[in-house]
PDB file of C-alpha atoms and ligand atoms in Angstrom:
ATOM      1  CA  THR A 450      30.930 -14.159   1.841  1.00 48.00           C
ATOM      2  CA  LYS A 451      33.390 -11.423   2.706  1.00 77.00           C
ATOM      3  CA  ASN A 452      30.822  -8.657   2.772  1.00 92.00           C
ATOM      4  CA  PHE A 453      28.204  -8.499   5.510  1.00 96.00           C
ATOM      5  CA  GLN A 454      24.542  -9.310   4.883  1.00 97.00           C
ATOM      6  CA  ILE A 455      21.663  -8.607   7.249  1.00 98.00           C
ATOM      7  CA  ALA A 456      18.244 -10.075   6.379  1.00 98.00           C
ATOM      8  CA  ILE A 457      15.054  -8.679   7.884  1.00 98.00           C
ATOM      9  CA  ASP A 458      11.868 -10.575   7.096  1.00 98.00           C
ATOM     10  CA  GLY A 459       8.377 -10.449   8.487  1.00 97.00           C
ATOM     11  CA  PRO A 460       4.712  -9.793   7.759  1.00 96.00           C
ATOM     12  CA  ALA A 461       3.257  -6.575   6.309  1.00 92.00           C
ATOM     13  CA  SER A 462       3.673  -3.366   8.318  1.00 91.00           C
ATOM     14  CA  ALA A 463       5.799  -4.920  11.076  1.00 94.00           C
ATOM     15  CA  GLY A 464       8.199  -1.966  10.817  1.00 93.00           C
ATOM     16  CA  LYS A 465      10.852  -3.691   8.703  1.00 95.00           C
ATOM     17  CA  SER A 466      11.676  -0.759   6.452  1.00 94.00           C
ATOM     18  CA  THR A 467      11.630   1.833   9.260  1.00 94.00           C
ATOM     19  CA  ILE A 468      14.045  -0.246  11.322  1.00 97.00           C
ATOM     20  CA  ALA A 469      16.196  -1.325   8.359  1.00 97.00           C
ATOM     21  CA  LYS A 470      16.661   2.280   7.163  1.00 95.00           C
ATOM     22  CA  ILE A 471      17.872   3.418  10.591  1.00 96.00           C
ATOM     23  CA  LEU A 472      20.225   0.446  10.927  1.00 97.00           C
ATOM     24  CA  ALA A 473      21.596   1.022   7.410  1.00 95.00           C
ATOM     25  CA  THR A 474      22.334   4.670   8.211  1.00 94.00           C
ATOM     26  CA  ASN A 475      23.995   3.767  11.523  1.00 96.00           C
ATOM     27  CA  LEU A 476      26.103   0.985   9.992  1.00 96.00           C
ATOM     28  CA  LYS A 477      26.719   2.749   6.640  1.00 95.00           C
ATOM     29  CA  TYR A 478      25.284  -0.277   4.823  1.00 95.00           C
ATOM     30  CA  VAL A 479      23.217  -0.217   1.637  1.00 95.00           C
ATOM     31  CA  TYR A 480      19.494  -0.630   2.348  1.00 95.00           C
ATOM     32  CA  VAL A 481      17.555  -2.780  -0.144  1.00 96.00           C
ATOM     33  CA  ASP A 482      13.753  -2.645  -0.007  1.00 97.00           C
ATOM     34  CA  THR A 483      12.749  -5.795  -1.918  1.00 98.00           C
ATOM     35  CA  GLY A 484       9.035  -5.100  -1.393  1.00 97.00           C
ATOM     36  CA  ALA A 485       9.511  -1.921  -3.440  1.00 98.00           C
ATOM     37  CA  MET A 486      10.814  -4.068  -6.304  1.00 98.00           C
ATOM     38  CA  TYR A 487       7.710  -6.313  -6.276  1.00 98.00           C
ATOM     39  CA  ARG A 488       5.559  -3.181  -6.025  1.00 98.00           C
ATOM     40  CA  ALA A 489       7.357  -1.622  -9.011  1.00 98.00           C
ATOM     41  CA  ILE A 490       6.694  -4.682 -11.190  1.00 98.00           C
ATOM     42  CA  THR A 491       3.039  -4.599 -10.124  1.00 98.00           C
ATOM     43  CA  LEU A 492       2.853  -0.948 -11.151  1.00 98.00           C
ATOM     44  CA  ALA A 493       4.632  -1.705 -14.436  1.00 98.00           C
ATOM     45  CA  ALA A 494       1.940  -4.293 -15.211  1.00 98.00           C
ATOM     46  CA  SER A 495      -0.803  -1.780 -14.543  1.00 98.00           C
ATOM     47  CA  ARG A 496       0.908   0.926 -16.614  1.00 97.00           C
ATOM     48  CA  ALA A 497       1.236  -1.542 -19.493  1.00 97.00           C
ATOM     49  CA  GLY A 498      -2.528  -1.993 -19.327  1.00 98.00           C
ATOM     50  CA  LEU A 499      -2.217  -5.625 -18.223  1.00 98.00           C
ATOM     51  CA  SER A 500      -4.506  -7.507 -15.915  1.00 98.00           C
ATOM     52  CA  TYR A 501      -2.700  -8.661 -12.752  1.00 98.00           C
ATOM     53  CA  GLU A 502      -3.777 -12.194 -13.711  1.00 98.00           C
ATOM     54  CA  ALA A 503      -1.840 -11.975 -17.014  1.00 98.00           C
ATOM     55  CA  GLU A 504       1.153 -13.946 -15.757  1.00 98.00           C
ATOM     56  CA  GLU A 505       2.801 -14.541 -19.163  1.00 98.00           C
ATOM     57  CA  GLU A 506       2.503 -10.902 -20.264  1.00 98.00           C
ATOM     58  CA  ILE A 507       3.809  -9.647 -16.932  1.00 98.00           C
ATOM     59  CA  ILE A 508       6.792 -11.992 -17.201  1.00 98.00           C
ATOM     60  CA  ALA A 509       7.470 -10.627 -20.695  1.00 98.00           C
ATOM     61  CA  LEU A 510       7.778  -7.124 -19.195  1.00 98.00           C
ATOM     62  CA  LEU A 511      10.622  -8.114 -16.863  1.00 98.00           C
ATOM     63  CA  PRO A 512      13.585  -7.749 -19.272  1.00 97.00           C
ATOM     64  CA  LYS A 513      12.564  -4.179 -20.143  1.00 95.00           C
ATOM     65  CA  THR A 514      11.748  -3.157 -16.584  1.00 97.00           C
ATOM     66  CA  VAL A 515      14.512  -1.218 -14.843  1.00 97.00           C
ATOM     67  CA  ILE A 516      14.104  -0.645 -11.099  1.00 97.00           C
ATOM     68  CA  ARG A 517      16.514   1.746  -9.472  1.00 95.00           C
ATOM     69  CA  PHE A 518      16.969   3.158  -5.964  1.00 94.00           C
ATOM     70  CA  GLU A 519      18.412   6.568  -5.195  1.00 93.00           C
ATOM     71  CA  PRO A 520      19.181   8.072  -1.817  1.00 86.00           C
ATOM     72  CA  GLY A 521      16.608  10.670  -0.740  1.00 84.00           C
ATOM     73  CA  THR A 522      15.272  12.424   2.321  1.00 78.00           C
ATOM     74  CA  PRO A 523      13.513  10.925   4.058  1.00 74.00           C
ATOM     75  CA  GLY A 524      14.364   7.397   3.055  1.00 78.00           C
ATOM     76  CA  GLN A 525      14.905   6.268  -0.463  1.00 89.00           C
ATOM     77  CA  ARG A 526      13.540   7.193  -3.892  1.00 95.00           C
ATOM     78  CA  VAL A 527      12.361   4.448  -6.236  1.00 97.00           C
ATOM     79  CA  PHE A 528      12.484   4.709 -10.037  1.00 97.00           C
ATOM     80  CA  LEU A 529      10.730   2.570 -12.633  1.00 98.00           C
ATOM     81  CA  ASN A 530      12.295   3.063 -16.082  1.00 96.00           C
ATOM     82  CA  ASP A 531      13.347   6.610 -15.112  1.00 91.00           C
ATOM     83  CA  ASP A 532       9.950   7.627 -13.698  1.00 97.00           C
ATOM     84  CA  GLU A 533       9.950   8.305  -9.985  1.00 97.00           C
ATOM     85  CA  VAL A 534       7.401   5.938  -8.374  1.00 98.00           C
ATOM     86  CA  THR A 535       8.341   6.348  -4.701  1.00 95.00           C
ATOM     87  CA  GLU A 536       4.794   7.351  -3.677  1.00 93.00           C
ATOM     88  CA  VAL A 537       2.617   5.592  -6.230  1.00 96.00           C
ATOM     89  CA  ILE A 538       3.987   2.115  -5.416  1.00 97.00           C
ATOM     90  CA  ARG A 539       2.427   2.575  -1.920  1.00 92.00           C
ATOM     91  CA  SER A 540      -1.072   3.165  -3.342  1.00 91.00           C
ATOM     92  CA  THR A 541      -3.931   0.910  -2.259  1.00 89.00           C
ATOM     93  CA  GLU A 542      -4.210  -0.363  -5.843  1.00 94.00           C
ATOM     94  CA  VAL A 543      -0.614  -1.611  -5.880  1.00 96.00           C
ATOM     95  CA  THR A 544      -0.741  -2.834  -2.274  1.00 92.00           C
ATOM     96  CA  ASN A 545      -3.820  -4.959  -2.917  1.00 91.00           C
ATOM     97  CA  ASN A 546      -2.397  -6.619  -6.059  1.00 96.00           C
ATOM     98  CA  VAL A 547       1.301  -7.030  -5.282  1.00 96.00           C
ATOM     99  CA  SER A 548       0.873 -10.393  -3.531  1.00 95.00           C
ATOM    100  CA  LEU A 549      -0.609 -11.932  -6.674  1.00 97.00           C
ATOM    101  CA  VAL A 550       2.118 -10.581  -8.965  1.00 98.00           C
ATOM    102  CA  SER A 551       4.826 -11.642  -6.523  1.00 97.00           C
ATOM    103  CA  SER A 552       3.454 -15.205  -6.466  1.00 96.00           C
ATOM    104  CA  TYR A 553       4.577 -15.790 -10.098  1.00 98.00           C
ATOM    105  CA  ALA A 554       7.679 -18.016 -10.197  1.00 97.00           C
ATOM    106  CA  ALA A 555       9.417 -16.162 -13.024  1.00 98.00           C
ATOM    107  CA  VAL A 556       8.825 -12.793 -11.334  1.00 98.00           C
ATOM    108  CA  ARG A 557      10.452 -14.094  -8.160  1.00 98.00           C
ATOM    109  CA  GLU A 558      13.393 -15.668 -10.029  1.00 98.00           C
ATOM    110  CA  ASP A 559      14.118 -12.440 -11.847  1.00 98.00           C
ATOM    111  CA  LEU A 560      13.924 -10.203  -8.766  1.00 98.00           C
ATOM    112  CA  VAL A 561      15.817 -12.635  -6.519  1.00 98.00           C
ATOM    113  CA  SER A 562      18.701 -12.604  -8.979  1.00 98.00           C
ATOM    114  CA  ARG A 563      18.702  -8.769  -9.040  1.00 98.00           C
ATOM    115  CA  GLN A 564      18.691  -8.782  -5.223  1.00 98.00           C
ATOM    116  CA  ARG A 565      21.593 -11.239  -4.994  1.00 98.00           C
ATOM    117  CA  ASN A 566      23.628  -9.121  -7.417  1.00 96.00           C
ATOM    118  CA  ILE A 567      23.185  -6.067  -5.209  1.00 95.00           C
ATOM    119  CA  ALA A 568      24.173  -8.049  -2.094  1.00 96.00           C
ATOM    120  CA  ASN A 569      27.192  -9.641  -3.718  1.00 94.00           C
ATOM    121  CA  SER A 570      29.711  -6.870  -3.545  1.00 90.00           C
ATOM    122  CA  GLN A 571      28.706  -4.564  -0.700  1.00 95.00           C
ATOM    123  CA  ASN A 572      27.426  -4.661   2.863  1.00 96.00           C
ATOM    124  CA  VAL A 573      23.638  -4.745   2.765  1.00 97.00           C
ATOM    125  CA  ILE A 574      20.624  -4.751   4.973  1.00 97.00           C
ATOM    126  CA  MET A 575      17.771  -6.199   2.949  1.00 98.00           C
ATOM    127  CA  ASP A 576      14.122  -6.460   3.983  1.00 97.00           C
ATOM    128  CA  GLY A 577      11.314  -8.561   2.565  1.00 97.00           C
ATOM    129  CA  ARG A 578       9.606 -11.921   3.038  1.00 96.00           C
ATOM    130  CA  ASP A 579      12.128 -14.509   1.782  1.00 97.00           C
ATOM    131  CA  ILE A 580      15.515 -12.866   2.341  1.00 98.00           C
ATOM    132  CA  GLY A 581      16.741 -15.189   5.105  1.00 98.00           C
ATOM    133  CA  THR A 582      15.190 -18.306   3.562  1.00 97.00           C
ATOM    134  CA  THR A 583      15.888 -17.845  -0.158  1.00 97.00           C
ATOM    135  CA  VAL A 584      17.636 -14.682  -1.308  1.00 98.00           C
ATOM    136  CA  LEU A 585      20.545 -14.618   1.178  1.00 98.00           C
ATOM    137  CA  PRO A 586      20.585 -17.992   2.958  1.00 97.00           C
ATOM    138  CA  ASN A 587      24.134 -17.262   4.196  1.00 96.00           C
ATOM    139  CA  ALA A 588      23.357 -13.858   5.691  1.00 97.00           C
ATOM    140  CA  GLN A 589      25.349 -13.380   8.903  1.00 97.00           C
ATOM    141  CA  VAL A 590      22.331 -11.938  10.719  1.00 98.00           C
ATOM    142  CA  LYS A 591      18.688 -12.884  10.144  1.00 98.00           C
ATOM    143  CA  ILE A 592      15.851 -11.146  11.946  1.00 98.00           C
ATOM    144  CA  PHE A 593      12.184 -12.148  11.789  1.00 98.00           C
ATOM    145  CA  LEU A 594      10.233  -9.045  12.795  1.00 98.00           C
ATOM    146  CA  VAL A 595       6.633  -9.445  13.963  1.00 97.00           C
ATOM    147  CA  ALA A 596       3.901  -7.442  15.721  1.00 97.00           C
ATOM    148  CA  SER A 597       0.229  -8.060  16.446  1.00 96.00           C
ATOM    149  CA  VAL A 598      -2.210  -7.362  13.605  1.00 96.00           C
ATOM    150  CA  SER A 599      -4.002  -4.691  15.609  1.00 95.00           C
ATOM    151  CA  GLU A 600      -0.788  -2.830  16.389  1.00 96.00           C
ATOM    152  CA  ARG A 601       0.348  -3.050  12.755  1.00 96.00           C
ATOM    153  CA  ALA A 602      -3.013  -1.647  11.597  1.00 96.00           C
ATOM    154  CA  GLN A 603      -2.720   1.207  14.119  1.00 95.00           C
ATOM    155  CA  ARG A 604       0.788   2.084  12.907  1.00 93.00           C
ATOM    156  CA  ARG A 605      -0.399   2.087   9.301  1.00 90.00           C
ATOM    157  CA  TYR A 606      -3.427   4.186  10.297  1.00 93.00           C
ATOM    158  CA  LYS A 607      -1.234   6.886  11.868  1.00 91.00           C
ATOM    159  CA  GLU A 608       1.134   6.837   8.899  1.00 87.00           C
ATOM    160  CA  ASN A 609      -1.804   7.166   6.491  1.00 86.00           C
ATOM    161  CA  LEU A 610      -3.225  10.131   8.429  1.00 89.00           C
ATOM    162  CA  THR A 611      -0.011  12.079   7.819  1.00 88.00           C
ATOM    163  CA  LYS A 612      -0.588  11.459   4.088  1.00 83.00           C
ATOM    164  CA  GLY A 613      -4.230  12.512   4.322  1.00 86.00           C
ATOM    165  CA  MET A 614      -5.529   8.972   3.795  1.00 81.00           C
ATOM    166  CA  THR A 615      -8.391   7.872   6.041  1.00 84.00           C
ATOM    167  CA  THR A 616      -8.888   4.127   5.624  1.00 86.00           C
ATOM    168  CA  SER A 617     -10.668   2.728   8.689  1.00 92.00           C
ATOM    169  CA  LEU A 618      -8.753   0.670  11.239  1.00 94.00           C
ATOM    170  CA  ALA A 619     -11.008  -2.309  10.526  1.00 95.00           C
ATOM    171  CA  ASP A 620     -10.257  -2.142   6.779  1.00 93.00           C
ATOM    172  CA  LEU A 621      -6.528  -1.847   7.449  1.00 93.00           C
ATOM    173  CA  GLU A 622      -6.630  -4.889   9.748  1.00 95.00           C
ATOM    174  CA  LYS A 623      -8.448  -6.829   7.069  1.00 95.00           C
ATOM    175  CA  ASP A 624      -6.027  -5.775   4.273  1.00 92.00           C
ATOM    176  CA  ILE A 625      -3.007  -6.672   6.410  1.00 94.00           C
ATOM    177  CA  SER A 626      -4.449 -10.078   7.327  1.00 95.00           C
ATOM    178  CA  VAL A 627      -5.347 -10.884   3.725  1.00 94.00           C
ATOM    179  CA  ARG A 628      -1.848  -9.942   2.485  1.00 92.00           C
ATOM    180  CA  ASP A 629      -0.189 -11.954   5.299  1.00 94.00           C
ATOM    181  CA  TYR A 630      -2.302 -14.961   4.396  1.00 95.00           C
ATOM    182  CA  LYS A 631      -1.421 -14.767   0.685  1.00 93.00           C
ATOM    183  CA  ASP A 632       2.287 -14.186   1.394  1.00 93.00           C
ATOM    184  CA  SER A 633       2.442 -17.092   3.871  1.00 95.00           C
ATOM    185  CA  HIS A 634       0.515 -19.558   1.715  1.00 96.00           C
ATOM    186  CA  ARG A 635       1.996 -19.067  -1.745  1.00 94.00           C
ATOM    187  CA  GLU A 636       3.794 -22.001  -3.301  1.00 93.00           C
ATOM    188  CA  ILE A 637       7.211 -20.418  -3.906  1.00 94.00           C
ATOM    189  CA  SER A 638       9.251 -18.912  -1.056  1.00 94.00           C
ATOM    190  CA  PRO A 639       6.336 -18.235   1.267  1.00 95.00           C
ATOM    191  CA  LEU A 640       6.760 -15.943   4.244  1.00 95.00           C
ATOM    192  CA  VAL A 641       8.208 -18.153   6.969  1.00 96.00           C
ATOM    193  CA  GLN A 642      10.804 -17.645   9.695  1.00 97.00           C
ATOM    194  CA  ALA A 643      14.191 -19.087   8.667  1.00 97.00           C
ATOM    195  CA  LYS A 644      15.447 -21.753  11.089  1.00 97.00           C
ATOM    196  CA  ASP A 645      18.428 -19.591  12.006  1.00 97.00           C
ATOM    197  CA  ALA A 646      16.519 -16.283  12.209  1.00 98.00           C
ATOM    198  CA  ILE A 647      16.038 -14.481  15.505  1.00 98.00           C
ATOM    199  CA  LEU A 648      12.419 -13.601  16.299  1.00 98.00           C
ATOM    200  CA  VAL A 649      11.893  -9.987  17.394  1.00 97.00           C
ATOM    201  CA  ASP A 650       8.357  -9.037  18.494  1.00 97.00           C
ATOM    202  CA  THR A 651       7.888  -5.265  18.273  1.00 96.00           C
ATOM    203  CA  THR A 652       4.381  -5.168  19.789  1.00 96.00           C
ATOM    204  CA  GLY A 653       4.397  -2.403  22.399  1.00 95.00           C
ATOM    205  CA  GLN A 654       8.017  -1.480  21.605  1.00 96.00           C
ATOM    206  CA  SER A 655       9.277   1.893  20.408  1.00 95.00           C
ATOM    207  CA  ILE A 656      11.396   2.235  17.263  1.00 96.00           C
ATOM    208  CA  GLU A 657      14.389   3.100  19.483  1.00 97.00           C
ATOM    209  CA  GLU A 658      13.914  -0.061  21.567  1.00 98.00           C
ATOM    210  CA  VAL A 659      13.755  -2.272  18.488  1.00 98.00           C
ATOM    211  CA  VAL A 660      16.779  -0.603  16.880  1.00 98.00           C
ATOM    212  CA  SER A 661      18.869  -1.058  20.016  1.00 98.00           C
ATOM    213  CA  LYS A 662      17.801  -4.688  20.394  1.00 98.00           C
ATOM    214  CA  ILE A 663      18.765  -5.532  16.801  1.00 98.00           C
ATOM    215  CA  THR A 664      21.988  -3.506  17.032  1.00 97.00           C
ATOM    216  CA  GLU A 665      22.904  -5.706  19.990  1.00 97.00           C
ATOM    217  CA  ILE A 666      22.144  -8.853  17.969  1.00 97.00           C
ATOM    218  CA  ILE A 667      24.320  -7.595  15.076  1.00 96.00           C
ATOM    219  CA  LYS A 668      27.226  -6.823  17.459  1.00 95.00           C
ATOM    220  CA  ASN A 669      27.058 -10.326  18.865  1.00 93.00           C
ATOM    221  CA  ASN A 670      27.328 -11.778  15.352  1.00 88.00           C
ATOM    222  CA  GLN A 671      30.173  -9.657  13.999  1.00 80.00           C
TER     223      GLN A 671
HETATM  224  O1  C5P B 775       7.429  -5.118   2.104  1.00 74.07           O
HETATM  225  P1  C5P B 775       6.195  -4.694   1.360  1.00 74.07           P
HETATM  226  O2  C5P B 775       4.970  -4.717   2.207  1.00 74.07           O
HETATM  227  O3  C5P B 775       6.362  -3.409   0.625  1.00 74.07           O
HETATM  228  O4  C5P B 775       6.027  -5.832   0.244  1.00 74.07           O
HETATM  229  C1  C5P B 775       4.952  -5.787  -0.660  1.00 74.07           C
HETATM  230  C2  C5P B 775       4.607  -7.194  -1.130  1.00 74.07           C
HETATM  231  O5  C5P B 775       5.656  -7.685  -1.974  1.00 74.07           O
HETATM  232  C3  C5P B 775       4.442  -8.254  -0.051  1.00 74.07           C
HETATM  233  O6  C5P B 775       3.124  -8.260   0.487  1.00 74.07           O
HETATM  234  C4  C5P B 775       4.743  -9.538  -0.825  1.00 74.07           C
HETATM  235  O7  C5P B 775       3.611  -9.976  -1.535  1.00 74.07           O
HETATM  236  C5  C5P B 775       5.785  -9.089  -1.822  1.00 74.07           C
HETATM  237  N1  C5P B 775       7.143  -9.389  -1.397  1.00 74.07           N
HETATM  238  C6  C5P B 775       7.625 -10.659  -1.613  1.00 74.07           C
HETATM  239  N2  C5P B 775       8.916 -10.964  -1.309  1.00 74.07           N
HETATM  240  C7  C5P B 775       9.737 -10.055  -0.783  1.00 74.07           C
HETATM  241  C8  C5P B 775       9.258  -8.742  -0.510  1.00 74.07           C
HETATM  242  C9  C5P B 775       7.948  -8.448  -0.825  1.00 74.07           C
HETATM  243  O8  C5P B 775       6.894 -11.520  -2.094  1.00 74.07           O
HETATM  244  N3  C5P B 775      11.011 -10.371  -0.519  1.00 74.07           N
END
């Protein structure tokens, strides 16, 4: 590939999107949040009045489901068929059902092809679960970002407080562990470190430290 692709994978709340957004700004690359795409489909199912178990009906929604990103401050705005869904795709309802919807083969096929199209013609930094293993196997840089469950729950807790949400630390730890388990044990493209990915453990590290470490890795691969 002539354009540059950076893949960042890892478990829930490891800081992938925070780090990827900063790197994308610094490098002037396009940031692609693939989790937001799975979340948008999950929301589309709910808005269509479907049960999350209704695999066939959810698959039938895919051709009429447009997911679009727009630059915004802070971060990125997400649109589902022209409705802004930036906030609502982060709701507990979507978060607790997205792993089931994203386990459906036809859902993955459809979104993987959308993701590859975006990464085809421009420099991208893409985050998710299967970017280095499946979506962009030839990415020049692959990072597998991890942190301890308790630190990830604490980060989420602080983030939630700023939004006025007060889920207990214990519940957050449980939700994160359950989602990690489902994402790592599904049949198709489970969450796993690619053989050629570099493991970066962010436990006890500041955002600045992680950004500078990964920036160094990117420089060494350019
Ligand atoms: O990254 P985020 O936590 O927003 O992802 C939400 C969910 O979407 C994940 O828990 C996973 O079930 C699914 N996902 C996926 N493959 C990706 C990105 C996300 O299956 N590449």
